[in-house]
mmCIF file of C-alpha atoms in Angstrom:
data_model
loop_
_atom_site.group_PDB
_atom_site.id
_atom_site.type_symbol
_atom_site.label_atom_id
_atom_site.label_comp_id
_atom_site.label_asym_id
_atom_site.label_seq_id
_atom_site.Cartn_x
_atom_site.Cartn_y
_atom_site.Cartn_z
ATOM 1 C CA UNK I 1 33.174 67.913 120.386
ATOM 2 C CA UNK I 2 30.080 68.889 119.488
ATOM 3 C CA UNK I 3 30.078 71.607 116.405
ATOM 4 C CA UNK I 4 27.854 73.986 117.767
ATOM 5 C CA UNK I 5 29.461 76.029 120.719
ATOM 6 C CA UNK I 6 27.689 75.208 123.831
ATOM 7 C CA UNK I 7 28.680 78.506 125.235
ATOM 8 C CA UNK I 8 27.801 81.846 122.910
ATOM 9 C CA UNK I 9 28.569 85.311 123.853
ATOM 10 C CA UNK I 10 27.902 88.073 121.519
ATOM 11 C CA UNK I 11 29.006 91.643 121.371
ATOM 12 C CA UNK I 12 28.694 91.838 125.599
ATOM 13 C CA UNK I 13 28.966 94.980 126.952
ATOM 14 C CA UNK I 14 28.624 95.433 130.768
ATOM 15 C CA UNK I 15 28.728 98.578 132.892
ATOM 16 C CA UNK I 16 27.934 100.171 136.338
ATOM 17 C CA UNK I 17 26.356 103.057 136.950
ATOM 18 C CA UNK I 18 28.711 104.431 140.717
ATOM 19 C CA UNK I 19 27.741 108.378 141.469
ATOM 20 C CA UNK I 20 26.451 109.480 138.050
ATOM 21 C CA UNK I 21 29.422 108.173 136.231
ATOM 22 C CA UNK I 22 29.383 104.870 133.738
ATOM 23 C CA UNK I 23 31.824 102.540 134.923
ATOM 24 C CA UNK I 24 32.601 100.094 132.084
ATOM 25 C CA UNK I 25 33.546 96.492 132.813
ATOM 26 C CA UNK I 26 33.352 94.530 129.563
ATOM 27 C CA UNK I 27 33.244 95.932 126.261
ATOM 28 C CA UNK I 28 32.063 94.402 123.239
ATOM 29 C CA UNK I 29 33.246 91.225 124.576
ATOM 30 C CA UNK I 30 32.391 87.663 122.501
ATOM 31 C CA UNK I 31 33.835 84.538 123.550
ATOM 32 C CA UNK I 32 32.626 80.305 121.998
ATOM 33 C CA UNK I 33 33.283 77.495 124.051
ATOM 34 C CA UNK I 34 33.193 74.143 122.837
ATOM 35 C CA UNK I 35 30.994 71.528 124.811
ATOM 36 C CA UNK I 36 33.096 69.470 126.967
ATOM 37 C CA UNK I 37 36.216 72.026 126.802
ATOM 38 C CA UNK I 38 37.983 73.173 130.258
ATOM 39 C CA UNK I 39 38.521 77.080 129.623
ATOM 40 C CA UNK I 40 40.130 78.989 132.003
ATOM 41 C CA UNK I 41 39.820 83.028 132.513
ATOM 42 C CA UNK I 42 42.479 84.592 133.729
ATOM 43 C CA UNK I 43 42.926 88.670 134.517
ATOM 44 C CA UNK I 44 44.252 90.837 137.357
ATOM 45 C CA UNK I 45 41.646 91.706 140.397
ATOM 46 C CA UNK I 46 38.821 93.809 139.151
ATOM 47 C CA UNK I 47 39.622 92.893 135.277
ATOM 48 C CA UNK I 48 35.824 91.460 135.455
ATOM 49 C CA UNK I 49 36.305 87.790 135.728
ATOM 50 C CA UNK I 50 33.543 87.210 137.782
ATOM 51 C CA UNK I 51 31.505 89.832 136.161
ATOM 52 C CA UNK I 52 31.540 87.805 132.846
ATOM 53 C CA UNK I 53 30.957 83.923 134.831
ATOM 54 C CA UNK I 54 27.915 85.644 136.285
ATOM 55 C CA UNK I 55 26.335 86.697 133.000
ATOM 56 C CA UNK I 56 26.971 83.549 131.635
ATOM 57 C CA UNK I 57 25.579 81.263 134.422
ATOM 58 C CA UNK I 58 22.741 84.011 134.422
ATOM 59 C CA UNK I 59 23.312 85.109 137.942
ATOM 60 C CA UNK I 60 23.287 88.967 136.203
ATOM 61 C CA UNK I 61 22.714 90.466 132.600
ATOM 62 C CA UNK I 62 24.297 92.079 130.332
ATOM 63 C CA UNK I 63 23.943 95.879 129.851
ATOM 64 C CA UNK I 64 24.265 94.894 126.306
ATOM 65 C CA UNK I 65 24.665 91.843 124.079
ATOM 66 C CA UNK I 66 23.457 88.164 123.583
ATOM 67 C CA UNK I 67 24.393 85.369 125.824
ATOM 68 C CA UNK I 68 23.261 81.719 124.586
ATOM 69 C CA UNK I 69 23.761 77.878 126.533
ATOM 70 C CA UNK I 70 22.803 75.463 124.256
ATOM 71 C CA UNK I 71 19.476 76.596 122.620
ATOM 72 C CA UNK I 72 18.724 78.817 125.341
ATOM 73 C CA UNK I 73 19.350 82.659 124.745
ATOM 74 C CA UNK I 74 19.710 83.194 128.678
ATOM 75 C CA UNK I 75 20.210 87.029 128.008
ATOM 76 C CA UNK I 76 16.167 87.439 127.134
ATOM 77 C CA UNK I 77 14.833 85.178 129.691
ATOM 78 C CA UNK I 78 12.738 86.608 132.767
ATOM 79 C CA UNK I 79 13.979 86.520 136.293
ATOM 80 C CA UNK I 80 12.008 83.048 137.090
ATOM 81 C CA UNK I 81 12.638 81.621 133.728
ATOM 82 C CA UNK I 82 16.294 82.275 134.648
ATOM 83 C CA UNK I 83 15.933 81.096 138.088
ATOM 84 C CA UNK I 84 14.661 77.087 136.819
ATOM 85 C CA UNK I 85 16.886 77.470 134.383
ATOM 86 C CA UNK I 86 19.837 77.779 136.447
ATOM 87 C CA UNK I 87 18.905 74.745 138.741
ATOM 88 C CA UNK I 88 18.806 71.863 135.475
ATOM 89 C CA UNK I 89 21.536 74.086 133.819
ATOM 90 C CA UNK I 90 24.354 75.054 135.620
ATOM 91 C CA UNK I 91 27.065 74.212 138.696
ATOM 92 C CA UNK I 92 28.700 76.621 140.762
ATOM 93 C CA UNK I 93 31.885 75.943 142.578
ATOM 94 C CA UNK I 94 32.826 78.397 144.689
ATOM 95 C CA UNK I 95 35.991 79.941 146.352
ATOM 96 C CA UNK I 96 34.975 79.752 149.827
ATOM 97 C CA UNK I 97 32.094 76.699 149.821
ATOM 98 C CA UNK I 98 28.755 78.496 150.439
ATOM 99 C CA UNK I 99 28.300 75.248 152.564
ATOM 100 C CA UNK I 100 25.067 75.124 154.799
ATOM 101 C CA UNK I 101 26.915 74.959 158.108
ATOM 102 C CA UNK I 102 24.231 72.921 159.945
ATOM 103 C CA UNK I 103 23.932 70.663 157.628
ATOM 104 C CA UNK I 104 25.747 67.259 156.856
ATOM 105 C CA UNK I 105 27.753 66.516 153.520
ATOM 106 C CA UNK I 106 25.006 64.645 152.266
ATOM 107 C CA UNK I 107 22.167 67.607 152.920
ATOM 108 C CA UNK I 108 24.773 70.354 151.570
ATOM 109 C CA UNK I 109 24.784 68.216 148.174
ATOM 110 C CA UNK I 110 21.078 67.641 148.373
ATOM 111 C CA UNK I 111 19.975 71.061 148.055
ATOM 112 C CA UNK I 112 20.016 71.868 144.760
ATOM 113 C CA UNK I 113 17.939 68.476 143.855
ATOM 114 C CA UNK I 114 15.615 70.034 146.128
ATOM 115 C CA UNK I 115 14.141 72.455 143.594
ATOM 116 C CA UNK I 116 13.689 69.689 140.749
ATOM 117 C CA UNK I 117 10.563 67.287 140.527
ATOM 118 C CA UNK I 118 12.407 64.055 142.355
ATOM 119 C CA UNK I 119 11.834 61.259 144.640
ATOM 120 C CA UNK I 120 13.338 60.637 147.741
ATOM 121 C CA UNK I 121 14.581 57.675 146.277
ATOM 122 C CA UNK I 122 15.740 59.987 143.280
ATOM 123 C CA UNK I 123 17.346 62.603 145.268
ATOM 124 C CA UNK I 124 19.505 59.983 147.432
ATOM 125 C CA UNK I 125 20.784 58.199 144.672
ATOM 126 C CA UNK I 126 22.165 60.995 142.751
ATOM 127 C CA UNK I 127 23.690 62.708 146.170
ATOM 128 C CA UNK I 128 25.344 59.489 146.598
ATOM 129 C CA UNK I 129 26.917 59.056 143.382
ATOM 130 C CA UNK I 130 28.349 62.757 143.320
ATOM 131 C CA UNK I 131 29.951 61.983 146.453
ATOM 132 C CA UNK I 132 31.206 59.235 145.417
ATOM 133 C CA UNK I 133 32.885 61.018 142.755
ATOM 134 C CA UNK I 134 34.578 62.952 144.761
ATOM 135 C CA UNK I 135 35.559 60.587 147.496
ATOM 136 C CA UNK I 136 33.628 61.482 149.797
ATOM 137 C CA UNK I 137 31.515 58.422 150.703
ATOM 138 C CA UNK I 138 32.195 57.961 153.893
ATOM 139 C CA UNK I 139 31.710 61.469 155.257
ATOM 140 C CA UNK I 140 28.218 62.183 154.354
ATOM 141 C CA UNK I 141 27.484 62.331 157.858
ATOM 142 C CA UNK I 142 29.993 64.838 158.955
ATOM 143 C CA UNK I 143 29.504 69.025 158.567
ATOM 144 C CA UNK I 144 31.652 71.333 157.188
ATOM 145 C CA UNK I 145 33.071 72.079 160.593
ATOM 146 C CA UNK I 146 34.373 68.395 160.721
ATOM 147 C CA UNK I 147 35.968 68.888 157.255
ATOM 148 C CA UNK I 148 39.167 69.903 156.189
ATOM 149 C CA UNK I 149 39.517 72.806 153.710
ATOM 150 C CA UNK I 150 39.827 70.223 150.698
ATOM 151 C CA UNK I 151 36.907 68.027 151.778
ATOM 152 C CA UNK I 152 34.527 71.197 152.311
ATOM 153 C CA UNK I 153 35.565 71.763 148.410
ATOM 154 C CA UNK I 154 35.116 68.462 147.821
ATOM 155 C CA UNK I 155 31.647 68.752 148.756
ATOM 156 C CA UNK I 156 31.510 71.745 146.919
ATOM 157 C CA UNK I 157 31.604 69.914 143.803
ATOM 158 C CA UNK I 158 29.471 67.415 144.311
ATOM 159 C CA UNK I 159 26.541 69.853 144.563
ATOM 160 C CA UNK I 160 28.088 71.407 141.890
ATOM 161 C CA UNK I 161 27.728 68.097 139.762
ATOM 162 C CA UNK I 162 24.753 66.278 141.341
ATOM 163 C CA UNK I 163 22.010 68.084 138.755
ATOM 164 C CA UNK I 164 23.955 66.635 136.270
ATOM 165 C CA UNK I 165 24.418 70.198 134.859
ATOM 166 C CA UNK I 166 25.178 71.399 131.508
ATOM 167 C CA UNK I 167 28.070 73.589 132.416
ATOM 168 C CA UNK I 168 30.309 74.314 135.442
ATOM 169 C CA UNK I 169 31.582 77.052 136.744
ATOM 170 C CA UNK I 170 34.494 77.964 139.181
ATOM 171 C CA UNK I 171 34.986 80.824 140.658
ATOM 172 C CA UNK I 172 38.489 80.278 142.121
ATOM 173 C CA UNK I 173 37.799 77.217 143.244
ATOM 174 C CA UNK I 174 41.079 76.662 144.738
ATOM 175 C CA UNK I 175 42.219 80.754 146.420
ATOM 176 C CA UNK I 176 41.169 79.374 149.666
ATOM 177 C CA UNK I 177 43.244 75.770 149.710
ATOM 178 C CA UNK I 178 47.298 75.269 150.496
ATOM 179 C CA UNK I 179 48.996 74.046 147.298
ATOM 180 C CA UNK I 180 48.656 69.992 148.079
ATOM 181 C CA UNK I 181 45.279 70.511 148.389
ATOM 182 C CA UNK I 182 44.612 72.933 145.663
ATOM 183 C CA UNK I 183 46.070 70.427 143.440
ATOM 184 C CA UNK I 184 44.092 68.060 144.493
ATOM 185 C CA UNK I 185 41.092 69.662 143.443
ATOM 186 C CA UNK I 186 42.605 70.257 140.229
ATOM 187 C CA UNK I 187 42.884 66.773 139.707
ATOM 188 C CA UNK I 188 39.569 65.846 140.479
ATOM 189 C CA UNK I 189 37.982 68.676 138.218
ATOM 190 C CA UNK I 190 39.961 67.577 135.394
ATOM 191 C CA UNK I 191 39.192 63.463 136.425
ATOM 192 C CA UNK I 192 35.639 64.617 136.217
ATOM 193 C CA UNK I 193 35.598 66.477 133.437
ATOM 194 C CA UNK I 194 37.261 63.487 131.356
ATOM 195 C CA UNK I 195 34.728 61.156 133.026
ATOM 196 C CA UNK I 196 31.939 63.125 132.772
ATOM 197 C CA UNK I 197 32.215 64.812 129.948
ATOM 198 C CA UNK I 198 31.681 68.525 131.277
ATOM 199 C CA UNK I 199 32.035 71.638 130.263
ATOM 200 C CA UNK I 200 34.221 73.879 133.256
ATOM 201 C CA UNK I 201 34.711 77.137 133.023
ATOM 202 C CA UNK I 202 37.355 78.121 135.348
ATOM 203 C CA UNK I 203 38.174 81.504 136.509
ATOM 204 C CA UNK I 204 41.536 81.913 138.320
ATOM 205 C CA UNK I 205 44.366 84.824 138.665
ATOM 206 C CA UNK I 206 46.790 81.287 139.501
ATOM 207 C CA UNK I 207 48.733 80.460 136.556
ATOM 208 C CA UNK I 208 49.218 76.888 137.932
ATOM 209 C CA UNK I 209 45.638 76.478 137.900
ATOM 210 C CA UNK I 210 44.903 77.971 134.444
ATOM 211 C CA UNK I 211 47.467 75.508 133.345
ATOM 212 C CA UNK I 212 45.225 72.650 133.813
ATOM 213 C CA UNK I 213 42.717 74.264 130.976
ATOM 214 C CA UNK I 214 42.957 72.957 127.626
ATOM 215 C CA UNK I 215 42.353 76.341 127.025
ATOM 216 C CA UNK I 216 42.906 80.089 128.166
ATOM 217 C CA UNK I 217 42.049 83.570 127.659
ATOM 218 C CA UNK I 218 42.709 86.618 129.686
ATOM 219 C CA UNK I 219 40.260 89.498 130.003
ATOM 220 C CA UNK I 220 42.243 92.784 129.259
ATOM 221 C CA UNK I 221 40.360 96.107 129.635
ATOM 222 C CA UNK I 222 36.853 94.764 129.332
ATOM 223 C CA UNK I 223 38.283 92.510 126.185
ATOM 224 C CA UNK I 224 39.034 88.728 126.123
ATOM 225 C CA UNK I 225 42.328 87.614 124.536
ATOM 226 C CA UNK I 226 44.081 84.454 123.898
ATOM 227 C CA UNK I 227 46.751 83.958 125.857
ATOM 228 C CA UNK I 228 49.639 81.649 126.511
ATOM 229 C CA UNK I 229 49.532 79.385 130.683
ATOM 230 C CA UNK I 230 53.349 79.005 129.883
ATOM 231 C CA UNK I 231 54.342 83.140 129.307
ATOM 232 C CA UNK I 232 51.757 83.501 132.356
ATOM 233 C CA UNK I 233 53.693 81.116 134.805
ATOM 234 C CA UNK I 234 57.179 82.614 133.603
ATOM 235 C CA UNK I 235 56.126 86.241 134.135
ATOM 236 C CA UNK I 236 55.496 84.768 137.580
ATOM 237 C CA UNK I 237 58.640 83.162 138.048
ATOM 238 C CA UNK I 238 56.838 79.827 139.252
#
């Protein structure tokens, strides 16, 4: 573990302006993460889960507060300095794919390589080592129609890793998959964030999911809070 948090948010407040009234989503919110540590963010619907992943992979700002990866303070950058930082910086594993439909495996994965200064040569070699990470060697060829639900996700993460990114995040990665292969994916995000040394930030309203995380907090009127997989998975009577 690194000492310096690779993930720093500072006094965030986020709201939403909906027919002259101030809707408030996150308030005063701060949260570390450690580099290489699997958090997961749990909350009821509209809590502001997503909210909070998308200011910290930059995909929105805050109405207020600080937001640092690393050494970059992400909060004060300008829409095309966030933009190229995004593509080195982070991965994005999504509930339902965002797969390409027309493409193959292998172009799906590609895309985000496609932004970056690479070879050919360059580009192929890292799309074929993130699919072999996730086992999916032998269907670069097929497209997401010709996938199950697991293998689409599959794919899903191997564009998510094949920048080599500094941080990963998962937007209920697994809502969309039956249990066996919802676990499956679990296993393979924790695999590669032993292997690879990642740090995931998962957000998930499953409590078998959050139990993965080394760690947990749950958002609770606009506030983060530590909280406990085990008292979550009882309430639920799993």
């Amino acid at each position: 573990m690194a000492d310096r948090p690779i993930l720093r948010v500072r006094g965030v407040h986020k709201y939403f302006a909906r027919g002259g009234e101030q809707i408030d989503v996150l308030n005063n919110l701060s949260l570390e993460v450690a580099e290489g540590e699997f958090l997961g963010i749990m909350g009821p619907s509209g809590s502001g889960k997503t909210t909070l992943l998308n200011l910290i992979a930059g995909l929105d700002r805050p109405s207020a507060g600080d937001v640092w990866i690393g050494e970059s303070h992400i909060s004060q950058m300008s829409e095309s300095q966030l933009a190229q930082w995004r593509t080195r910086s982070i991965g994005f594993i999504f509930q339902f794919y965002h797969l390409l439909p027309v493409l193959t495996a292998y172009e799906n994965v590609e895309l985000p390589l496609l932004l970056l200064p690479l070879s050919a040569a360059e580009r192929k070699h890292q799309v074929l080592n993130a699919l072999d990470l996730v086992g999916l060697s032998h269907r670069l060829a097929h497209r997401p129609g010709q996938l199950s639900g697991g293998q689409q996700q599959r794919v899903g993460i191997a564009r998510a890793i094949v920048t080599d990114p500094m941080l990963i995040v998962a937007d209920e990665p697994t809502g969309d998959l039956d249990a066996r292969s919802a676990e499956e994916i679990l296993d393979l995000m924790g695999e590669l964030q032993k292997s690879l040394k990642k740090t995931i930030l998962l957000v998930t309203h499953d409590p078998r999911a959050a139990a993965r995380c080394r760690r947990v907090v749950h958002l609770d009127k606009g506030q983060l809070v530590e909280g406990s997989v085990s008292a979550a998975v009882a309430d639920t009577g799993i």
